[in-house]
Amino acid sequence: MGGKKRATARDGGEEVERDEEEVSYDEDDHDFAVNIARLLRDASQCYAEEKYAAAEKLYAQVLRDADHIPLKFRSTIHSNRAAVCIKLELWRRAVGECDKALHCYPENGVALLRRADALLHLEVVGEAYSSYAAVLDLFEDVELHAHARHALSMLEEREEVEEGREGKKETETEEEEGRKGRKEGKKE
């Protein structure tokens, strides 16, 4: 990745400098851009119509040409594909897509949140908890915070319930042992 190399383009008679990553494809290759835009529009439409398998295939088709797509935009596409995988309950694949999104652009808060959601479904609770907490620490977006806070409170309630069950089991075991001890004492 040569993100620091500069490219120059003419824009209305002025020269404009841009990072190389911003020059996502040969600017004469209008067909490439139009095709990607069409595929993304169709994928979004399929998602809106709850045709998740079709949306997943369209996102996969876009990502085949990922080398020509800027990293931040590629991250969004991987994150959107993860959303589709979540709808299809393909939790591991969703985590994988989120990992790719975060590799492309670590500041993608939506990808981190989706990753946490998928991890929670996979019962990888500790890592899910850490990801939700990271969303609160790293991002200021109100919607991301609301989702992460809700998920964390649900995890904390879940933990309290589980601790209550464990405590109840311990109490039941102690009571059972006490009854057995009293029975044995009567036999003697």
CSV table of C-alpha atoms in Angstrom, one decimal:
chain,number,residue,atom,x,y,z
A,1,MET,CA,0.0,0.0,0.0
A,2,GLY,CA,1.5,3.2,-1.1
A,3,GLY,CA,-1.1,5.5,0.6
A,4,LYS,CA,1.5,8.3,0.9
A,5,LYS,CA,2.2,8.6,-2.8
A,6,ARG,CA,0.5,11.4,-4.5
A,7,ALA,CA,-1.4,11.5,-7.7
A,8,THR,CA,-2.4,14.7,-9.5
A,9,ALA,CA,-5.5,15.2,-11.6
A,10,ARG,CA,-7.0,18.1,-13.4
A,11,ASP,CA,-10.3,19.4,-12.0
A,12,GLY,CA,-11.9,22.3,-13.8
A,13,GLY,CA,-8.5,23.7,-14.9
A,14,GLU,CA,-7.0,23.4,-11.4
A,15,GLU,CA,-4.5,20.7,-10.4
A,16,VAL,CA,-5.8,18.7,-7.4
A,17,GLU,CA,-3.5,16.5,-5.3
A,18,ARG,CA,-5.0,13.3,-3.9
A,19,ASP,CA,-3.6,10.3,-2.0
A,20,GLU,CA,-3.0,7.4,-4.3
A,21,GLU,CA,-5.7,5.4,-2.5
A,22,GLU,CA,-8.3,8.0,-3.5
A,23,VAL,CA,-7.5,7.3,-7.1
A,24,SER,CA,-9.3,4.0,-7.0
A,25,TYR,CA,-9.1,3.0,-10.6
A,26,ASP,CA,-7.9,4.4,-13.9
A,27,GLU,CA,-10.1,7.5,-14.1
A,28,ASP,CA,-10.8,6.8,-17.8
A,29,ASP,CA,-12.3,3.5,-16.8
A,30,HIS,CA,-15.8,4.8,-16.3
A,31,ASP,CA,-17.4,1.4,-17.0
A,32,PHE,CA,-15.7,-0.1,-13.9
A,33,ALA,CA,-17.1,2.6,-11.7
A,34,VAL,CA,-20.6,2.3,-13.2
A,35,ASN,CA,-20.5,-1.5,-12.8
A,36,ILE,CA,-19.5,-1.3,-9.1
A,37,ALA,CA,-22.1,1.4,-8.4
A,38,ARG,CA,-24.8,-0.8,-10.1
A,39,LEU,CA,-23.7,-3.9,-8.1
A,40,LEU,CA,-23.8,-2.0,-4.8
A,41,ARG,CA,-27.2,-0.5,-5.6
A,42,ASP,CA,-28.6,-3.9,-6.4
A,43,ALA,CA,-27.0,-5.4,-3.3
A,44,SER,CA,-28.6,-2.7,-1.1
A,45,GLN,CA,-31.9,-3.2,-2.9
A,46,CYS,CA,-31.8,-7.0,-2.2
A,47,TYR,CA,-31.0,-6.3,1.4
A,48,ALA,CA,-33.9,-3.9,1.7
A,49,GLU,CA,-36.2,-6.6,0.2
A,50,GLU,CA,-34.8,-9.2,2.6
A,51,LYS,CA,-33.2,-11.2,-0.3
A,52,TYR,CA,-30.1,-11.7,1.8
A,53,ALA,CA,-28.5,-14.6,-0.2
A,54,ALA,CA,-28.7,-12.5,-3.4
A,55,ALA,CA,-27.2,-9.5,-1.6
A,56,GLU,CA,-24.4,-11.6,-0.3
A,57,LYS,CA,-23.5,-12.8,-3.8
A,58,LEU,CA,-23.6,-9.2,-5.2
A,59,TYR,CA,-21.2,-8.0,-2.4
A,60,ALA,CA,-18.9,-10.9,-3.2
A,61,GLN,CA,-18.9,-9.9,-6.8
A,62,VAL,CA,-17.9,-6.3,-5.9
A,63,LEU,CA,-15.2,-7.5,-3.6
A,64,ARG,CA,-13.6,-9.6,-6.5
A,65,ASP,CA,-12.3,-6.3,-7.8
A,66,ALA,CA,-11.4,-5.0,-4.3
A,67,ASP,CA,-7.8,-4.1,-5.3
A,68,HIS,CA,-9.3,-1.2,-7.3
A,69,ILE,CA,-11.5,0.1,-4.4
A,70,PRO,CA,-10.2,2.5,-1.8
A,71,LEU,CA,-9.6,0.8,1.6
A,72,LYS,CA,-12.2,2.9,3.6
A,73,PHE,CA,-14.9,2.1,1.0
A,74,ARG,CA,-13.8,-1.6,0.8
A,75,SER,CA,-14.2,-1.7,4.6
A,76,THR,CA,-17.8,-0.5,4.3
A,77,ILE,CA,-18.5,-3.2,1.7
A,78,HIS,CA,-17.1,-5.9,4.0
A,79,SER,CA,-19.2,-4.5,6.8
A,80,ASN,CA,-22.3,-4.5,4.7
A,81,ARG,CA,-21.6,-8.1,3.7
A,82,ALA,CA,-21.2,-8.9,7.4
A,83,ALA,CA,-24.7,-7.5,7.9
A,84,VAL,CA,-26.0,-9.8,5.3
A,85,CYS,CA,-24.2,-12.8,6.9
A,86,ILE,CA,-25.8,-11.8,10.3
A,87,LYS,CA,-29.3,-11.9,8.7
A,88,LEU,CA,-28.4,-15.3,7.3
A,89,GLU,CA,-27.2,-16.4,10.7
A,90,LEU,CA,-23.7,-17.1,9.3
A,91,TRP,CA,-22.0,-15.9,12.4
A,92,ARG,CA,-18.4,-17.1,11.7
A,93,ARG,CA,-18.5,-15.6,8.2
A,94,ALA,CA,-19.9,-12.4,9.6
A,95,VAL,CA,-17.0,-12.2,12.1
A,96,GLY,CA,-14.6,-12.9,9.1
A,97,GLU,CA,-16.1,-10.1,7.1
A,98,CYS,CA,-15.9,-7.7,10.0
A,99,ASP,CA,-12.3,-8.7,10.5
A,100,LYS,CA,-11.6,-7.8,6.9
A,101,ALA,CA,-13.5,-4.5,7.2
A,102,LEU,CA,-11.4,-3.6,10.3
A,103,HIS,CA,-8.2,-4.6,8.6
A,104,CYS,CA,-9.0,-2.2,5.7
A,105,TYR,CA,-10.1,0.6,8.0
A,106,PRO,CA,-9.7,0.1,11.8
A,107,GLU,CA,-12.0,3.1,12.5
A,108,ASN,CA,-15.1,1.3,11.2
A,109,GLY,CA,-17.2,1.4,14.3
A,110,VAL,CA,-20.2,-0.3,12.6
A,111,ALA,CA,-17.9,-3.3,11.6
A,112,LEU,CA,-16.7,-3.5,15.2
A,113,LEU,CA,-20.3,-3.5,16.5
A,114,ARG,CA,-21.4,-6.1,14.0
A,115,ARG,CA,-18.4,-8.2,14.9
A,116,ALA,CA,-19.4,-8.1,18.6
A,117,ASP,CA,-23.0,-9.1,17.7
A,118,ALA,CA,-21.8,-12.1,15.7
A,119,LEU,CA,-19.3,-13.1,18.5
A,120,LEU,CA,-22.1,-13.0,21.0
A,121,HIS,CA,-24.2,-15.4,18.9
A,122,LEU,CA,-21.2,-17.7,18.7
A,123,GLU,CA,-21.1,-17.5,22.6
A,124,VAL,CA,-17.6,-15.9,22.5
A,125,VAL,CA,-18.9,-13.7,25.3
A,126,GLY,CA,-15.6,-12.3,26.6
A,127,GLU,CA,-14.5,-11.1,23.1
A,128,ALA,CA,-17.9,-9.8,22.4
A,129,TYR,CA,-17.9,-7.8,25.7
A,130,SER,CA,-14.5,-6.4,24.8
A,131,SER,CA,-15.6,-5.3,21.4
A,132,TYR,CA,-18.7,-3.6,22.8
A,133,ALA,CA,-16.6,-1.8,25.3
A,134,ALA,CA,-14.2,-0.8,22.6
A,135,VAL,CA,-17.0,0.8,20.6
A,136,LEU,CA,-17.8,3.0,23.7
A,137,ASP,CA,-14.1,3.9,24.1
A,138,LEU,CA,-13.2,4.6,20.5
A,139,PHE,CA,-16.3,6.1,18.9
A,140,GLU,CA,-18.6,9.0,19.6
A,141,ASP,CA,-21.5,8.0,17.4
A,142,VAL,CA,-24.7,8.1,19.4
A,143,GLU,CA,-26.4,5.1,17.7
A,144,LEU,CA,-23.2,3.0,18.1
A,145,HIS,CA,-23.1,3.9,21.8
A,146,ALA,CA,-26.8,3.1,22.3
A,147,HIS,CA,-26.4,-0.3,20.7
A,148,ALA,CA,-23.2,-1.1,22.6
A,149,ARG,CA,-24.6,0.1,25.9
A,150,HIS,CA,-27.7,-2.0,25.4
A,151,ALA,CA,-25.7,-5.1,24.5
A,152,LEU,CA,-23.4,-4.6,27.5
A,153,SER,CA,-26.3,-4.2,29.9
A,154,MET,CA,-27.9,-7.4,28.5
A,155,LEU,CA,-24.5,-9.2,28.9
A,156,GLU,CA,-24.3,-8.0,32.5
A,157,GLU,CA,-27.9,-9.1,33.2
A,158,ARG,CA,-27.1,-12.5,31.6
A,159,GLU,CA,-24.0,-12.8,33.8
A,160,GLU,CA,-26.1,-12.0,37.0
A,161,VAL,CA,-28.6,-14.6,36.0
A,162,GLU,CA,-25.9,-17.2,35.4
A,163,GLU,CA,-24.3,-16.3,38.7
A,164,GLY,CA,-27.7,-16.7,40.4
A,165,ARG,CA,-28.2,-20.1,38.8
A,166,GLU,CA,-24.7,-21.2,39.9
A,167,GLY,CA,-25.4,-19.9,43.4
A,168,LYS,CA,-28.8,-21.8,43.4
A,169,LYS,CA,-27.1,-25.0,42.3
A,170,GLU,CA,-24.5,-24.7,45.0
A,171,THR,CA,-27.2,-24.1,47.6
A,172,GLU,CA,-29.2,-27.0,46.3
A,173,THR,CA,-26.1,-29.2,46.4
A,174,GLU,CA,-25.4,-28.1,50.0
A,175,GLU,CA,-29.0,-28.8,51.0
A,176,GLU,CA,-28.9,-32.2,49.3
A,177,GLU,CA,-25.6,-33.0,51.1
A,178,GLY,CA,-27.1,-31.8,54.4
A,179,ARG,CA,-30.2,-34.1,53.9
A,180,LYS,CA,-27.9,-37.0,53.1
A,181,GLY,CA,-25.9,-36.3,56.2
A,182,ARG,CA,-29.0,-36.2,58.4
A,183,LYS,CA,-30.3,-39.4,57.0
A,184,GLU,CA,-26.9,-41.1,57.6
A,185,GLY,CA,-26.9,-39.7,61.1
A,186,LYS,CA,-30.3,-41.2,61.8
A,187,LYS,CA,-29.2,-44.7,60.5
A,188,GLU,CA,-26.4,-44.8,63.1
